[in-house]
Amino acid sequence: MGGKDGKPGRRTLAVREGPERTGHSEQSEPLFLTSSFRFESAEQAAARFDDSEPGFVYSRFSNPTVETFERRLAAMEGTDSCFATASGMAAIFAAVMALCESGSRVVASLQLFGATVNLLRNYVAKFGVDVRFVDTTDPGDWAKAAGGRADLLIVESPSNPQLDVYDIAALAQVARDAGGTLLVDNCLCTPDLQNPAALGAGLVMHSATKYIDGQGRVLGGALCGDEETIRGRVRPFMRSAGPSMSPFNAWVLLKGLETVGLRVREMSRVALALAGQAEGHEAVERVAYPFLPSHPAHGLAKRQQAAGCGVVSVFLKGGREAAFRAVNATRVMSITANFGDAKSTVTHPASTTHLRVGEELRARAGITDGLVRFSAGLEDEADLREDLARALDAAR
Ligand SMILES: *Cc1c(COP(=O)(O)O)cnc(C)c1O
């Protein structure tokens, strides 16, 4: 990492990037909790609205605190531009609305966040968009599904909760060949572990709710990409539709970006230890973790990611009953749908986050009833190891 060619490194950008705004020489970034901005005159108001004068107008689409967050995240992802949204789902929705129209084709992984699958299947498809799901990581299958023409490809790598790893550069090529854009949901890795734009992805999406906040407080999302796509297509949709990030949340998430690198590296270190501990336990059928040598895409994960991420998925032998016993036996971890929090979490995806995907699609996506997802937090490693041992022993 670190600076190259006199340019600041990612950790420096995470702490420093973003303009200073006021004359008070504040050290921390100011929070502009205001819905609108005043103009000196009717002429200035007109000029701000017709974009002939730069400046802030209304916080649905322009706010200094939100913009600071956007600039910082874009700098960390290595993209020209970024637009922040109210949630991760709002970011996915904005990408679809900005890039697709009736007759467009979307090729999406079946291993996407449950709400993303439902958004595409139940709503986007309703407006004449041809939504096709792919249930393998093989780029050849993606090319087949695209059939030579696709506007948008959507993938999550590693996927939540299966932790399958996709070849981002290969899928970016599939997207280019089909005349479309690859969107990568980079939620599990954060910009500290993986930069999909450098591998050819046209759009990088975040649910900032997870690692970027990192303390389970606020919702937020973002789309990063080139100026033309973000300023030219995403922003006009957001301005008209309004699923925008609140300045307060932007301020919280801005502070989150300062420490996300340290947190996700530590969480990845502990997650690798927990994955190793779970592997080979008699209650366990299989452990999914990108940096375990047993992972089918271990080599690819090591090339694509700087660390394995903070989530470990354990496939238990005893199905749903064993999974529930494991979840209920934990004492340190919180039973919650969130992950990436300083507080470790444990989730049974089939009955919670991915319930509404339905049994058939869950099976195709590899979300079994015995799958339990652990998210390593920042507690003492020894306490988490003990908690995991309790959970696995209860699942026997
Ligand atoms: C949580 C999550 C989302 C949705 O983000 P929200 O902020 O909850 O709307 C999208 N993708 C992944 C991988 C997620 O974990």
mmCIF file of C-alpha atoms and ligand atoms in Angstrom:
data_model
loop_
_atom_site.group_PDB
_atom_site.id
_atom_site.type_symbol
_atom_site.label_atom_id
_atom_site.label_comp_id
_atom_site.label_asym_id
_atom_site.label_seq_id
_atom_site.Cartn_x
_atom_site.Cartn_y
_atom_site.Cartn_z
ATOM 1 C CA MET A 1 0.000 0.000 0.000
ATOM 2 C CA GLY A 2 1.528 3.354 0.947
ATOM 3 C CA GLY A 3 2.146 6.342 -1.298
ATOM 4 C CA LYS A 4 3.582 5.899 -4.773
ATOM 5 C CA ASP A 5 5.001 8.507 -7.169
ATOM 6 C CA GLY A 6 4.473 11.190 -4.545
ATOM 7 C CA LYS A 7 0.748 10.330 -4.367
ATOM 8 C CA PRO A 8 -0.743 9.674 -0.937
ATOM 9 C CA GLY A 9 -1.506 6.046 -0.037
ATOM 10 C CA ARG A 10 -4.953 4.696 0.691
ATOM 11 C CA ARG A 11 -4.639 5.020 4.471
ATOM 12 C CA THR A 12 -3.620 8.659 4.126
ATOM 13 C CA LEU A 13 -6.564 9.314 1.822
ATOM 14 C CA ALA A 14 -8.896 7.564 4.294
ATOM 15 C CA VAL A 15 -7.943 10.095 6.949
ATOM 16 C CA ARG A 16 -7.135 13.229 4.940
ATOM 17 C CA GLU A 17 -9.107 13.320 1.687
ATOM 18 C CA GLY A 18 -11.927 15.851 1.540
ATOM 19 C CA PRO A 19 -11.965 19.618 1.494
ATOM 20 C CA GLU A 20 -11.836 21.843 4.539
ATOM 21 C CA ARG A 21 -14.945 23.938 4.369
ATOM 22 C CA THR A 22 -15.181 26.606 7.022
ATOM 23 C CA GLY A 23 -13.055 29.450 8.306
ATOM 24 C CA HIS A 24 -12.916 28.052 11.848
ATOM 25 C CA SER A 25 -9.929 25.749 11.266
ATOM 26 C CA GLU A 26 -11.783 22.788 12.735
ATOM 27 C CA GLN A 27 -9.732 19.591 12.959
ATOM 28 C CA SER A 28 -12.644 17.177 12.508
ATOM 29 C CA GLU A 29 -14.823 17.447 9.423
ATOM 30 C CA PRO A 30 -17.831 19.744 9.886
ATOM 31 C CA LEU A 31 -21.357 18.378 9.834
ATOM 32 C CA PHE A 32 -23.663 20.462 7.626
ATOM 33 C CA LEU A 33 -27.029 19.379 8.964
ATOM 34 C CA THR A 34 -29.073 21.566 6.672
ATOM 35 C CA SER A 35 -31.662 20.668 4.083
ATOM 36 C CA SER A 36 -31.087 23.675 1.844
ATOM 37 C CA PHE A 37 -28.557 26.429 1.088
ATOM 38 C CA ARG A 38 -29.199 30.153 0.751
ATOM 39 C CA PHE A 39 -28.456 32.286 -2.267
ATOM 40 C CA GLU A 40 -27.254 35.890 -2.360
ATOM 41 C CA SER A 41 -29.767 36.831 -5.001
ATOM 42 C CA ALA A 42 -32.404 35.527 -7.373
ATOM 43 C CA GLU A 43 -29.728 35.567 -10.070
ATOM 44 C CA GLN A 44 -27.448 33.357 -8.008
ATOM 45 C CA ALA A 45 -30.310 30.952 -7.259
ATOM 46 C CA ALA A 46 -31.009 30.682 -10.974
ATOM 47 C CA ALA A 47 -27.332 30.139 -11.736
ATOM 48 C CA ARG A 48 -27.042 27.389 -9.113
ATOM 49 C CA PHE A 49 -30.095 25.635 -10.494
ATOM 50 C CA ASP A 50 -28.965 25.732 -14.114
ATOM 51 C CA ASP A 51 -25.487 24.522 -13.072
ATOM 52 C CA SER A 52 -23.737 27.582 -14.506
ATOM 53 C CA GLU A 53 -22.402 28.375 -11.012
ATOM 54 C CA PRO A 54 -20.971 25.620 -8.821
ATOM 55 C CA GLY A 55 -22.248 25.466 -5.244
ATOM 56 C CA PHE A 56 -24.654 23.712 -2.982
ATOM 57 C CA VAL A 57 -28.384 23.853 -3.500
ATOM 58 C CA TYR A 58 -30.405 21.277 -1.638
ATOM 59 C CA SER A 59 -29.285 18.224 0.345
ATOM 60 C CA ARG A 60 -31.227 15.733 -1.751
ATOM 61 C CA PHE A 61 -28.372 15.984 -4.244
ATOM 62 C CA SER A 62 -25.718 18.337 -2.859
ATOM 63 C CA ASN A 63 -24.338 18.740 0.643
ATOM 64 C CA PRO A 64 -20.747 19.463 1.737
ATOM 65 C CA THR A 65 -20.562 16.675 4.350
ATOM 66 C CA VAL A 66 -21.995 14.118 1.935
ATOM 67 C CA GLU A 67 -19.624 15.355 -0.753
ATOM 68 C CA THR A 68 -16.639 14.972 1.561
ATOM 69 C CA PHE A 69 -17.672 11.356 2.191
ATOM 70 C CA GLU A 70 -18.051 10.798 -1.565
ATOM 71 C CA ARG A 71 -14.645 12.271 -2.362
ATOM 72 C CA ARG A 72 -12.940 10.232 0.325
ATOM 73 C CA LEU A 73 -14.551 6.949 -0.744
ATOM 74 C CA ALA A 74 -13.836 7.631 -4.435
ATOM 75 C CA ALA A 75 -10.190 8.333 -3.587
ATOM 76 C CA MET A 76 -9.947 5.062 -1.652
ATOM 77 C CA GLU A 77 -11.594 3.072 -4.464
ATOM 78 C CA GLY A 78 -9.448 4.799 -7.079
ATOM 79 C CA THR A 79 -12.434 6.095 -9.080
ATOM 80 C CA ASP A 80 -13.056 9.612 -10.392
ATOM 81 C CA SER A 81 -16.422 9.996 -8.780
ATOM 82 C CA CYS A 82 -18.872 8.702 -6.195
ATOM 83 C CA PHE A 83 -22.498 9.310 -5.266
ATOM 84 C CA ALA A 84 -23.741 8.479 -1.767
ATOM 85 C CA THR A 85 -27.157 6.959 -1.170
ATOM 86 C CA ALA A 86 -29.466 6.320 1.781
ATOM 87 C CA SER A 87 -28.579 2.626 1.910
ATOM 88 C CA GLY A 88 -26.786 -0.062 -0.034
ATOM 89 C CA MET A 89 -30.074 -1.064 -1.635
ATOM 90 C CA ALA A 90 -30.666 2.504 -2.801
ATOM 91 C CA ALA A 91 -27.245 2.358 -4.491
ATOM 92 C CA ILE A 92 -28.129 -0.838 -6.402
ATOM 93 C CA PHE A 93 -31.496 0.630 -7.347
ATOM 94 C CA ALA A 94 -29.863 3.850 -8.580
ATOM 95 C CA ALA A 95 -27.398 1.860 -10.713
ATOM 96 C CA VAL A 96 -30.222 -0.060 -12.371
ATOM 97 C CA MET A 97 -32.310 3.070 -12.936
ATOM 98 C CA ALA A 98 -29.343 5.004 -14.315
ATOM 99 C CA LEU A 99 -28.106 2.325 -16.721
ATOM 100 C CA CYS A 100 -31.223 0.393 -17.775
ATOM 101 C CA GLU A 101 -34.467 0.959 -19.580
ATOM 102 C CA SER A 102 -37.266 -1.202 -20.843
ATOM 103 C CA GLY A 103 -35.681 -3.863 -23.066
ATOM 104 C CA SER A 104 -32.338 -3.767 -21.249
ATOM 105 C CA ARG A 105 -30.716 -6.932 -20.026
ATOM 106 C CA VAL A 106 -29.279 -7.417 -16.529
ATOM 107 C CA VAL A 107 -27.152 -10.452 -15.760
ATOM 108 C CA ALA A 108 -26.842 -10.980 -12.041
ATOM 109 C CA SER A 109 -25.278 -13.484 -9.742
ATOM 110 C CA LEU A 110 -27.748 -15.559 -7.793
ATOM 111 C CA GLN A 111 -25.294 -15.180 -4.932
ATOM 112 C CA LEU A 112 -26.295 -11.619 -4.220
ATOM 113 C CA PHE A 113 -27.627 -10.073 -1.049
ATOM 114 C CA GLY A 114 -31.230 -11.313 -0.621
ATOM 115 C CA ALA A 115 -32.813 -7.893 -1.076
ATOM 116 C CA THR A 116 -30.822 -7.366 -4.297
ATOM 117 C CA VAL A 117 -32.177 -10.612 -5.760
ATOM 118 C CA ASN A 118 -35.697 -9.588 -4.748
ATOM 119 C CA LEU A 119 -35.320 -6.056 -6.128
ATOM 120 C CA LEU A 120 -34.239 -7.412 -9.508
ATOM 121 C CA ARG A 121 -36.714 -10.285 -9.639
ATOM 122 C CA ASN A 122 -39.836 -8.648 -8.189
ATOM 123 C CA TYR A 123 -39.506 -5.031 -9.295
ATOM 124 C CA VAL A 124 -36.903 -4.341 -11.981
ATOM 125 C CA ALA A 125 -38.154 -7.243 -14.133
ATOM 126 C CA LYS A 126 -41.671 -5.754 -13.930
ATOM 127 C CA PHE A 127 -40.586 -2.797 -16.073
ATOM 128 C CA GLY A 128 -39.518 -4.816 -19.075
ATOM 129 C CA VAL A 129 -35.919 -5.398 -18.063
ATOM 130 C CA ASP A 130 -34.715 -8.891 -18.941
ATOM 131 C CA VAL A 131 -33.151 -10.088 -15.668
ATOM 132 C CA ARG A 132 -31.073 -13.252 -15.911
ATOM 133 C CA PHE A 133 -29.506 -14.983 -12.935
ATOM 134 C CA VAL A 134 -26.305 -17.008 -13.036
ATOM 135 C CA ASP A 135 -25.591 -19.562 -10.330
ATOM 136 C CA THR A 136 -21.914 -20.263 -11.025
ATOM 137 C CA THR A 137 -18.661 -18.316 -10.775
ATOM 138 C CA ASP A 138 -17.616 -19.432 -14.301
ATOM 139 C CA PRO A 139 -17.202 -16.384 -16.622
ATOM 140 C CA GLY A 140 -18.231 -18.614 -19.558
ATOM 141 C CA ASP A 141 -21.671 -19.090 -17.979
ATOM 142 C CA TRP A 142 -21.924 -15.312 -17.544
ATOM 143 C CA ALA A 143 -21.092 -14.739 -21.214
ATOM 144 C CA LYS A 144 -23.733 -17.291 -22.188
ATOM 145 C CA ALA A 145 -26.353 -15.571 -20.042
ATOM 146 C CA ALA A 146 -25.436 -12.184 -21.533
ATOM 147 C CA GLY A 147 -25.890 -13.611 -25.026
ATOM 148 C CA GLY A 148 -23.725 -10.894 -26.563
ATOM 149 C CA ARG A 149 -25.778 -8.023 -25.176
ATOM 150 C CA ALA A 150 -26.183 -6.891 -21.572
ATOM 151 C CA ASP A 151 -26.386 -3.432 -20.060
ATOM 152 C CA LEU A 152 -25.450 -4.361 -16.534
ATOM 153 C CA LEU A 153 -23.713 -7.295 -14.845
ATOM 154 C CA ILE A 154 -23.993 -7.484 -11.061
ATOM 155 C CA VAL A 155 -21.735 -9.542 -8.826
ATOM 156 C CA GLU A 156 -20.728 -9.642 -5.190
ATOM 157 C CA SER A 157 -17.233 -10.941 -4.424
ATOM 158 C CA PRO A 158 -16.784 -12.516 -2.018
ATOM 159 C CA SER A 159 -20.485 -13.277 -1.962
ATOM 160 C CA ASN A 160 -22.488 -13.007 1.222
ATOM 161 C CA PRO A 161 -22.946 -15.497 2.846
ATOM 162 C CA GLN A 162 -21.443 -18.269 0.663
ATOM 163 C CA LEU A 163 -18.085 -16.447 0.364
ATOM 164 C CA ASP A 164 -17.615 -17.590 -3.213
ATOM 165 C CA VAL A 165 -14.986 -15.556 -5.041
ATOM 166 C CA TYR A 166 -15.532 -14.323 -8.605
ATOM 167 C CA ASP A 167 -12.851 -13.393 -11.135
ATOM 168 C CA ILE A 168 -13.587 -9.664 -11.384
ATOM 169 C CA ALA A 169 -11.234 -8.967 -14.318
ATOM 170 C CA ALA A 170 -12.767 -11.835 -16.331
ATOM 171 C CA LEU A 171 -16.329 -10.656 -15.619
ATOM 172 C CA ALA A 172 -15.352 -7.079 -16.547
ATOM 173 C CA GLN A 173 -14.249 -8.462 -19.916
ATOM 174 C CA VAL A 174 -17.573 -10.310 -20.302
ATOM 175 C CA ALA A 175 -19.353 -7.021 -19.591
ATOM 176 C CA ARG A 176 -17.277 -5.129 -22.167
ATOM 177 C CA ASP A 177 -17.868 -7.834 -24.773
ATOM 178 C CA ALA A 178 -21.608 -7.508 -24.140
ATOM 179 C CA GLY A 179 -21.462 -3.710 -24.384
ATOM 180 C CA GLY A 180 -22.333 -3.231 -20.721
ATOM 181 C CA THR A 181 -21.007 -2.328 -17.301
ATOM 182 C CA LEU A 182 -19.876 -4.621 -14.499
ATOM 183 C CA LEU A 183 -21.079 -3.550 -11.054
ATOM 184 C CA VAL A 184 -19.232 -5.120 -8.127
ATOM 185 C CA ASP A 185 -20.772 -5.059 -4.658
ATOM 186 C CA ASN A 186 -17.573 -4.534 -2.653
ATOM 187 C CA CYS A 187 -19.289 -4.591 0.702
ATOM 188 C CA LEU A 188 -17.438 -7.527 2.244
ATOM 189 C CA CYS A 189 -13.974 -6.354 1.287
ATOM 190 C CA THR A 190 -14.213 -2.559 1.743
ATOM 191 C CA PRO A 191 -11.893 -0.365 -0.364
ATOM 192 C CA ASP A 192 -9.031 -1.374 1.907
ATOM 193 C CA LEU A 193 -8.945 -5.015 0.767
ATOM 194 C CA GLN A 194 -10.088 -4.851 -2.842
ATOM 195 C CA ASN A 195 -10.498 -2.197 -5.553
ATOM 196 C CA PRO A 196 -12.731 -3.642 -8.294
ATOM 197 C CA ALA A 197 -12.356 -0.567 -10.539
ATOM 198 C CA ALA A 198 -8.645 -1.348 -10.900
ATOM 199 C CA LEU A 199 -9.695 -4.791 -12.189
ATOM 200 C CA GLY A 200 -12.023 -3.276 -14.791
ATOM 201 C CA ALA A 201 -15.365 -2.936 -12.988
ATOM 202 C CA GLY A 202 -17.251 0.127 -14.223
ATOM 203 C CA LEU A 203 -19.203 0.563 -10.993
ATOM 204 C CA VAL A 204 -18.282 -0.265 -7.420
ATOM 205 C CA MET A 205 -21.108 -0.363 -4.937
ATOM 206 C CA HIS A 206 -21.020 -0.272 -1.146
ATOM 207 C CA SER A 207 -23.406 -0.874 1.649
ATOM 208 C CA ALA A 208 -21.648 1.546 3.997
ATOM 209 C CA THR A 209 -23.927 0.165 6.705
ATOM 210 C CA LYS A 210 -21.520 -2.721 7.220
ATOM 211 C CA TYR A 211 -17.754 -2.241 7.551
ATOM 212 C CA ILE A 212 -17.583 1.448 6.635
ATOM 213 C CA ASP A 213 -19.732 2.401 9.616
ATOM 214 C CA GLY A 214 -18.325 -0.556 11.502
ATOM 215 C CA GLN A 215 -20.209 0.199 14.674
ATOM 216 C CA GLY A 216 -23.734 -0.728 13.674
ATOM 217 C CA ARG A 217 -25.214 2.782 13.817
ATOM 218 C CA VAL A 218 -26.384 4.132 10.482
ATOM 219 C CA LEU A 219 -27.467 3.015 7.016
ATOM 220 C CA GLY A 220 -25.683 4.251 3.945
ATOM 221 C CA GLY A 221 -24.585 3.257 0.477
ATOM 222 C CA ALA A 222 -22.525 4.502 -2.429
ATOM 223 C CA LEU A 223 -21.771 4.026 -6.093
ATOM 224 C CA CYS A 224 -18.246 4.737 -7.319
ATOM 225 C CA GLY A 225 -17.314 5.015 -10.975
ATOM 226 C CA ASP A 226 -16.271 7.357 -13.736
ATOM 227 C CA GLU A 227 -17.455 10.950 -13.954
ATOM 228 C CA GLU A 228 -19.734 10.310 -16.933
ATOM 229 C CA THR A 229 -21.638 7.488 -15.241
ATOM 230 C CA ILE A 230 -21.833 8.992 -11.756
ATOM 231 C CA ARG A 231 -22.306 12.701 -12.549
ATOM 232 C CA GLY A 232 -24.031 12.169 -15.855
ATOM 233 C CA ARG A 233 -26.380 9.286 -15.082
ATOM 234 C CA VAL A 234 -26.566 8.361 -11.385
ATOM 235 C CA ARG A 235 -26.781 11.894 -10.013
ATOM 236 C CA PRO A 236 -29.698 13.007 -12.207
ATOM 237 C CA PHE A 237 -31.668 9.934 -11.109
ATOM 238 C CA MET A 238 -30.871 10.575 -7.442
ATOM 239 C CA ARG A 239 -31.816 14.234 -7.830
ATOM 240 C CA SER A 240 -35.216 13.247 -9.227
ATOM 241 C CA ALA A 241 -35.921 10.224 -7.034
ATOM 242 C CA GLY A 242 -34.311 11.182 -3.724
ATOM 243 C CA PRO A 243 -33.020 8.043 -1.934
ATOM 244 C CA SER A 244 -30.149 10.234 -0.728
ATOM 245 C CA MET A 245 -27.699 9.961 2.146
ATOM 246 C CA SER A 246 -28.417 12.165 5.140
ATOM 247 C CA PRO A 247 -25.610 14.581 6.064
ATOM 248 C CA PHE A 248 -25.601 13.151 9.579
ATOM 249 C CA ASN A 249 -25.036 9.634 8.282
ATOM 250 C CA ALA A 250 -22.372 10.943 5.898
ATOM 251 C CA TRP A 251 -20.528 12.455 8.843
ATOM 252 C CA VAL A 252 -20.665 9.193 10.823
ATOM 253 C CA LEU A 253 -19.510 7.223 7.778
ATOM 254 C CA LEU A 254 -16.740 9.722 7.009
ATOM 255 C CA LYS A 255 -15.287 8.998 10.424
ATOM 256 C CA GLY A 256 -15.822 5.289 9.733
ATOM 257 C CA LEU A 257 -13.642 5.503 6.625
ATOM 258 C CA GLU A 258 -10.739 6.734 8.763
ATOM 259 C CA THR A 259 -10.508 3.431 10.629
ATOM 260 C CA VAL A 260 -12.062 0.934 8.218
ATOM 261 C CA GLY A 261 -8.666 -0.285 7.008
ATOM 262 C CA LEU A 262 -7.406 -1.103 10.490
ATOM 263 C CA ARG A 263 -10.673 -2.704 11.512
ATOM 264 C CA VAL A 264 -11.121 -4.895 8.468
ATOM 265 C CA ARG A 265 -7.523 -6.144 8.642
ATOM 266 C CA GLU A 266 -7.895 -7.091 12.300
ATOM 267 C CA MET A 267 -11.295 -8.661 11.684
ATOM 268 C CA SER A 268 -9.831 -10.618 8.759
ATOM 269 C CA ARG A 269 -6.990 -11.866 10.948
ATOM 270 C CA VAL A 270 -9.423 -13.123 13.589
ATOM 271 C CA ALA A 271 -11.834 -14.510 10.976
ATOM 272 C CA LEU A 272 -9.036 -16.596 9.453
ATOM 273 C CA ALA A 273 -8.263 -17.983 12.909
ATOM 274 C CA LEU A 274 -11.946 -18.797 13.519
ATOM 275 C CA ALA A 275 -12.237 -20.419 10.079
ATOM 276 C CA GLY A 276 -9.245 -22.626 10.844
ATOM 277 C CA GLN A 277 -10.728 -23.532 14.211
ATOM 278 C CA ALA A 278 -14.087 -24.530 12.694
ATOM 279 C CA GLU A 279 -12.528 -26.590 9.917
ATOM 280 C CA GLY A 280 -12.315 -30.200 10.973
ATOM 281 C CA HIS A 281 -14.766 -29.874 13.896
ATOM 282 C CA GLU A 282 -17.022 -32.943 13.956
ATOM 283 C CA ALA A 283 -20.234 -30.876 13.628
ATOM 284 C CA VAL A 284 -18.929 -29.126 10.527
ATOM 285 C CA GLU A 285 -19.435 -30.269 6.971
ATOM 286 C CA ARG A 286 -17.441 -27.446 5.336
ATOM 287 C CA VAL A 287 -16.054 -24.003 6.126
ATOM 288 C CA ALA A 288 -16.131 -21.224 3.553
ATOM 289 C CA TYR A 289 -13.411 -18.617 3.938
ATOM 290 C CA PRO A 290 -11.480 -17.144 0.968
ATOM 291 C CA PHE A 291 -8.063 -17.277 2.625
ATOM 292 C CA LEU A 292 -8.342 -20.908 3.795
ATOM 293 C CA PRO A 293 -6.310 -23.158 1.468
ATOM 294 C CA SER A 294 -9.411 -25.392 1.204
ATOM 295 C CA HIS A 295 -11.390 -22.621 -0.525
ATOM 296 C CA PRO A 296 -11.988 -23.543 -4.191
ATOM 297 C CA ALA A 297 -10.851 -20.084 -5.353
ATOM 298 C CA HIS A 298 -8.078 -19.635 -2.796
ATOM 299 C CA GLY A 299 -5.478 -18.580 -5.375
ATOM 300 C CA LEU A 300 -7.786 -16.082 -7.032
ATOM 301 C CA ALA A 301 -8.807 -14.652 -3.643
ATOM 302 C CA LYS A 302 -5.152 -14.141 -2.738
ATOM 303 C CA ARG A 303 -4.564 -12.254 -5.995
ATOM 304 C CA GLN A 304 -7.711 -10.156 -5.776
ATOM 305 C CA GLN A 305 -7.938 -9.360 -2.079
ATOM 306 C CA ALA A 306 -5.429 -8.081 0.466
ATOM 307 C CA ALA A 307 -7.059 -10.204 3.199
ATOM 308 C CA GLY A 308 -9.875 -12.713 3.501
ATOM 309 C CA CYS A 309 -12.544 -10.362 4.985
ATOM 310 C CA GLY A 310 -14.157 -10.551 8.427
ATOM 311 C CA VAL A 311 -16.937 -13.036 7.642
ATOM 312 C CA VAL A 312 -16.729 -16.808 8.029
ATOM 313 C CA SER A 313 -19.470 -19.165 6.898
ATOM 314 C CA VAL A 314 -19.772 -22.569 8.499
ATOM 315 C CA PHE A 315 -21.910 -25.284 6.907
ATOM 316 C CA LEU A 316 -23.104 -27.531 9.737
ATOM 317 C CA LYS A 317 -23.977 -31.186 9.243
ATOM 318 C CA GLY A 318 -27.216 -31.152 11.215
ATOM 319 C CA GLY A 319 -29.253 -28.698 9.075
ATOM 320 C CA ARG A 320 -31.461 -26.027 10.549
ATOM 321 C CA GLU A 321 -31.706 -27.599 14.004
ATOM 322 C CA ALA A 322 -27.958 -27.794 14.430
ATOM 323 C CA ALA A 323 -27.642 -24.240 13.077
ATOM 324 C CA PHE A 324 -30.197 -22.893 15.562
ATOM 325 C CA ARG A 325 -28.444 -24.715 18.437
ATOM 326 C CA ALA A 326 -25.142 -23.141 17.365
ATOM 327 C CA VAL A 327 -26.600 -19.653 17.100
ATOM 328 C CA ASN A 328 -28.329 -19.959 20.470
ATOM 329 C CA ALA A 329 -25.201 -21.275 22.225
ATOM 330 C CA THR A 330 -23.165 -18.102 21.567
ATOM 331 C CA ARG A 331 -22.722 -15.708 24.492
ATOM 332 C CA VAL A 332 -20.404 -13.042 23.137
ATOM 333 C CA MET A 333 -21.658 -12.696 19.553
ATOM 334 C CA SER A 334 -24.902 -10.849 18.853
ATOM 335 C CA ILE A 335 -27.678 -12.660 16.998
ATOM 336 C CA THR A 336 -28.408 -10.082 14.313
ATOM 337 C CA ALA A 337 -28.641 -9.674 10.545
ATOM 338 C CA ASN A 338 -25.840 -7.119 10.393
ATOM 339 C CA PHE A 339 -22.137 -7.818 9.961
ATOM 340 C CA GLY A 340 -18.923 -5.825 9.839
ATOM 341 C CA ASP A 341 -19.671 -4.419 13.294
ATOM 342 C CA ALA A 342 -17.141 -4.011 16.114
ATOM 343 C CA LYS A 343 -19.456 -6.405 17.952
ATOM 344 C CA SER A 344 -19.169 -9.912 16.525
ATOM 345 C CA THR A 345 -22.372 -11.233 15.027
ATOM 346 C CA VAL A 346 -23.905 -14.598 14.214
ATOM 347 C CA THR A 347 -26.661 -15.093 11.641
ATOM 348 C CA HIS A 348 -28.694 -17.957 10.167
ATOM 349 C CA PRO A 349 -29.157 -16.564 6.629
ATOM 350 C CA ALA A 350 -31.738 -19.116 5.385
ATOM 351 C CA SER A 351 -34.311 -18.023 7.979
ATOM 352 C CA THR A 352 -33.438 -14.296 8.074
ATOM 353 C CA THR A 353 -31.530 -12.266 5.447
ATOM 354 C CA HIS A 354 -32.261 -14.734 2.637
ATOM 355 C CA LEU A 355 -35.691 -15.974 3.759
ATOM 356 C CA ARG A 356 -37.573 -14.030 1.101
ATOM 357 C CA VAL A 357 -35.403 -15.308 -1.715
ATOM 358 C CA GLY A 358 -37.393 -18.559 -1.439
ATOM 359 C CA GLU A 359 -36.315 -22.161 -0.994
ATOM 360 C CA GLU A 360 -35.549 -22.942 -4.632
ATOM 361 C CA LEU A 361 -33.306 -19.955 -5.296
ATOM 362 C CA ARG A 362 -31.647 -20.399 -1.893
ATOM 363 C CA ALA A 363 -30.740 -23.948 -2.845
ATOM 364 C CA ARG A 364 -29.338 -22.794 -6.199
ATOM 365 C CA ALA A 365 -27.375 -20.064 -4.437
ATOM 366 C CA GLY A 366 -25.871 -22.549 -1.997
ATOM 367 C CA ILE A 367 -27.546 -21.190 1.132
ATOM 368 C CA THR A 368 -28.303 -24.354 3.024
ATOM 369 C CA ASP A 369 -30.279 -24.676 6.249
ATOM 370 C CA GLY A 370 -27.072 -25.680 8.015
ATOM 371 C CA LEU A 371 -25.205 -22.508 7.047
ATOM 372 C CA VAL A 372 -24.269 -20.199 9.921
ATOM 373 C CA ARG A 373 -22.503 -16.918 9.199
ATOM 374 C CA PHE A 374 -20.066 -15.491 11.731
ATOM 375 C CA SER A 375 -18.747 -11.943 11.515
ATOM 376 C CA ALA A 376 -15.599 -11.330 13.546
ATOM 377 C CA GLY A 377 -15.701 -8.161 15.626
ATOM 378 C CA LEU A 378 -13.082 -6.445 17.713
ATOM 379 C CA GLU A 379 -13.478 -8.373 20.979
ATOM 380 C CA ASP A 380 -10.543 -10.405 22.332
ATOM 381 C CA GLU A 381 -9.733 -13.231 19.983
ATOM 382 C CA ALA A 382 -9.690 -15.745 22.850
ATOM 383 C CA ASP A 383 -13.261 -14.841 23.817
ATOM 384 C CA LEU A 384 -14.429 -15.286 20.235
ATOM 385 C CA ARG A 385 -12.657 -18.623 19.906
ATOM 386 C CA GLU A 386 -14.384 -19.806 23.072
ATOM 387 C CA ASP A 387 -17.729 -18.588 21.770
ATOM 388 C CA LEU A 388 -17.244 -20.381 18.463
ATOM 389 C CA ALA A 389 -16.275 -23.582 20.302
ATOM 390 C CA ARG A 390 -19.491 -23.333 22.354
ATOM 391 C CA ALA A 391 -21.524 -22.877 19.167
ATOM 392 C CA LEU A 392 -19.924 -25.785 17.304
ATOM 393 C CA ASP A 393 -20.122 -28.120 20.295
ATOM 394 C CA ALA A 394 -23.824 -27.317 20.657
ATOM 395 C CA ALA A 395 -24.347 -28.204 16.998
ATOM 396 C CA ARG A 396 -23.026 -31.741 17.415
HETATM 397 C C1 LIG B 1 -26.343 -5.248 3.558
HETATM 398 C C2 LIG B 1 -25.939 -5.480 2.184
HETATM 399 C C3 LIG B 1 -26.542 -4.789 1.132
HETATM 400 C C4 LIG B 1 -27.668 -3.822 1.354
HETATM 401 O O1 LIG B 1 -27.240 -2.709 2.063
HETATM 402 P P1 LIG B 1 -28.201 -1.833 3.018
HETATM 403 O O2 LIG B 1 -27.307 -0.751 3.453
HETATM 404 O O3 LIG B 1 -28.664 -2.738 4.118
HETATM 405 O O4 LIG B 1 -29.328 -1.374 2.168
HETATM 406 C C5 LIG B 1 -26.089 -5.030 -0.149
HETATM 407 N N1 LIG B 1 -25.105 -5.911 -0.390
HETATM 408 C C6 LIG B 1 -24.507 -6.602 0.609
HETATM 409 C C7 LIG B 1 -23.422 -7.550 0.292
HETATM 410 C C8 LIG B 1 -24.912 -6.407 1.914
HETATM 411 O O5 LIG B 1 -24.346 -7.115 2.883
#
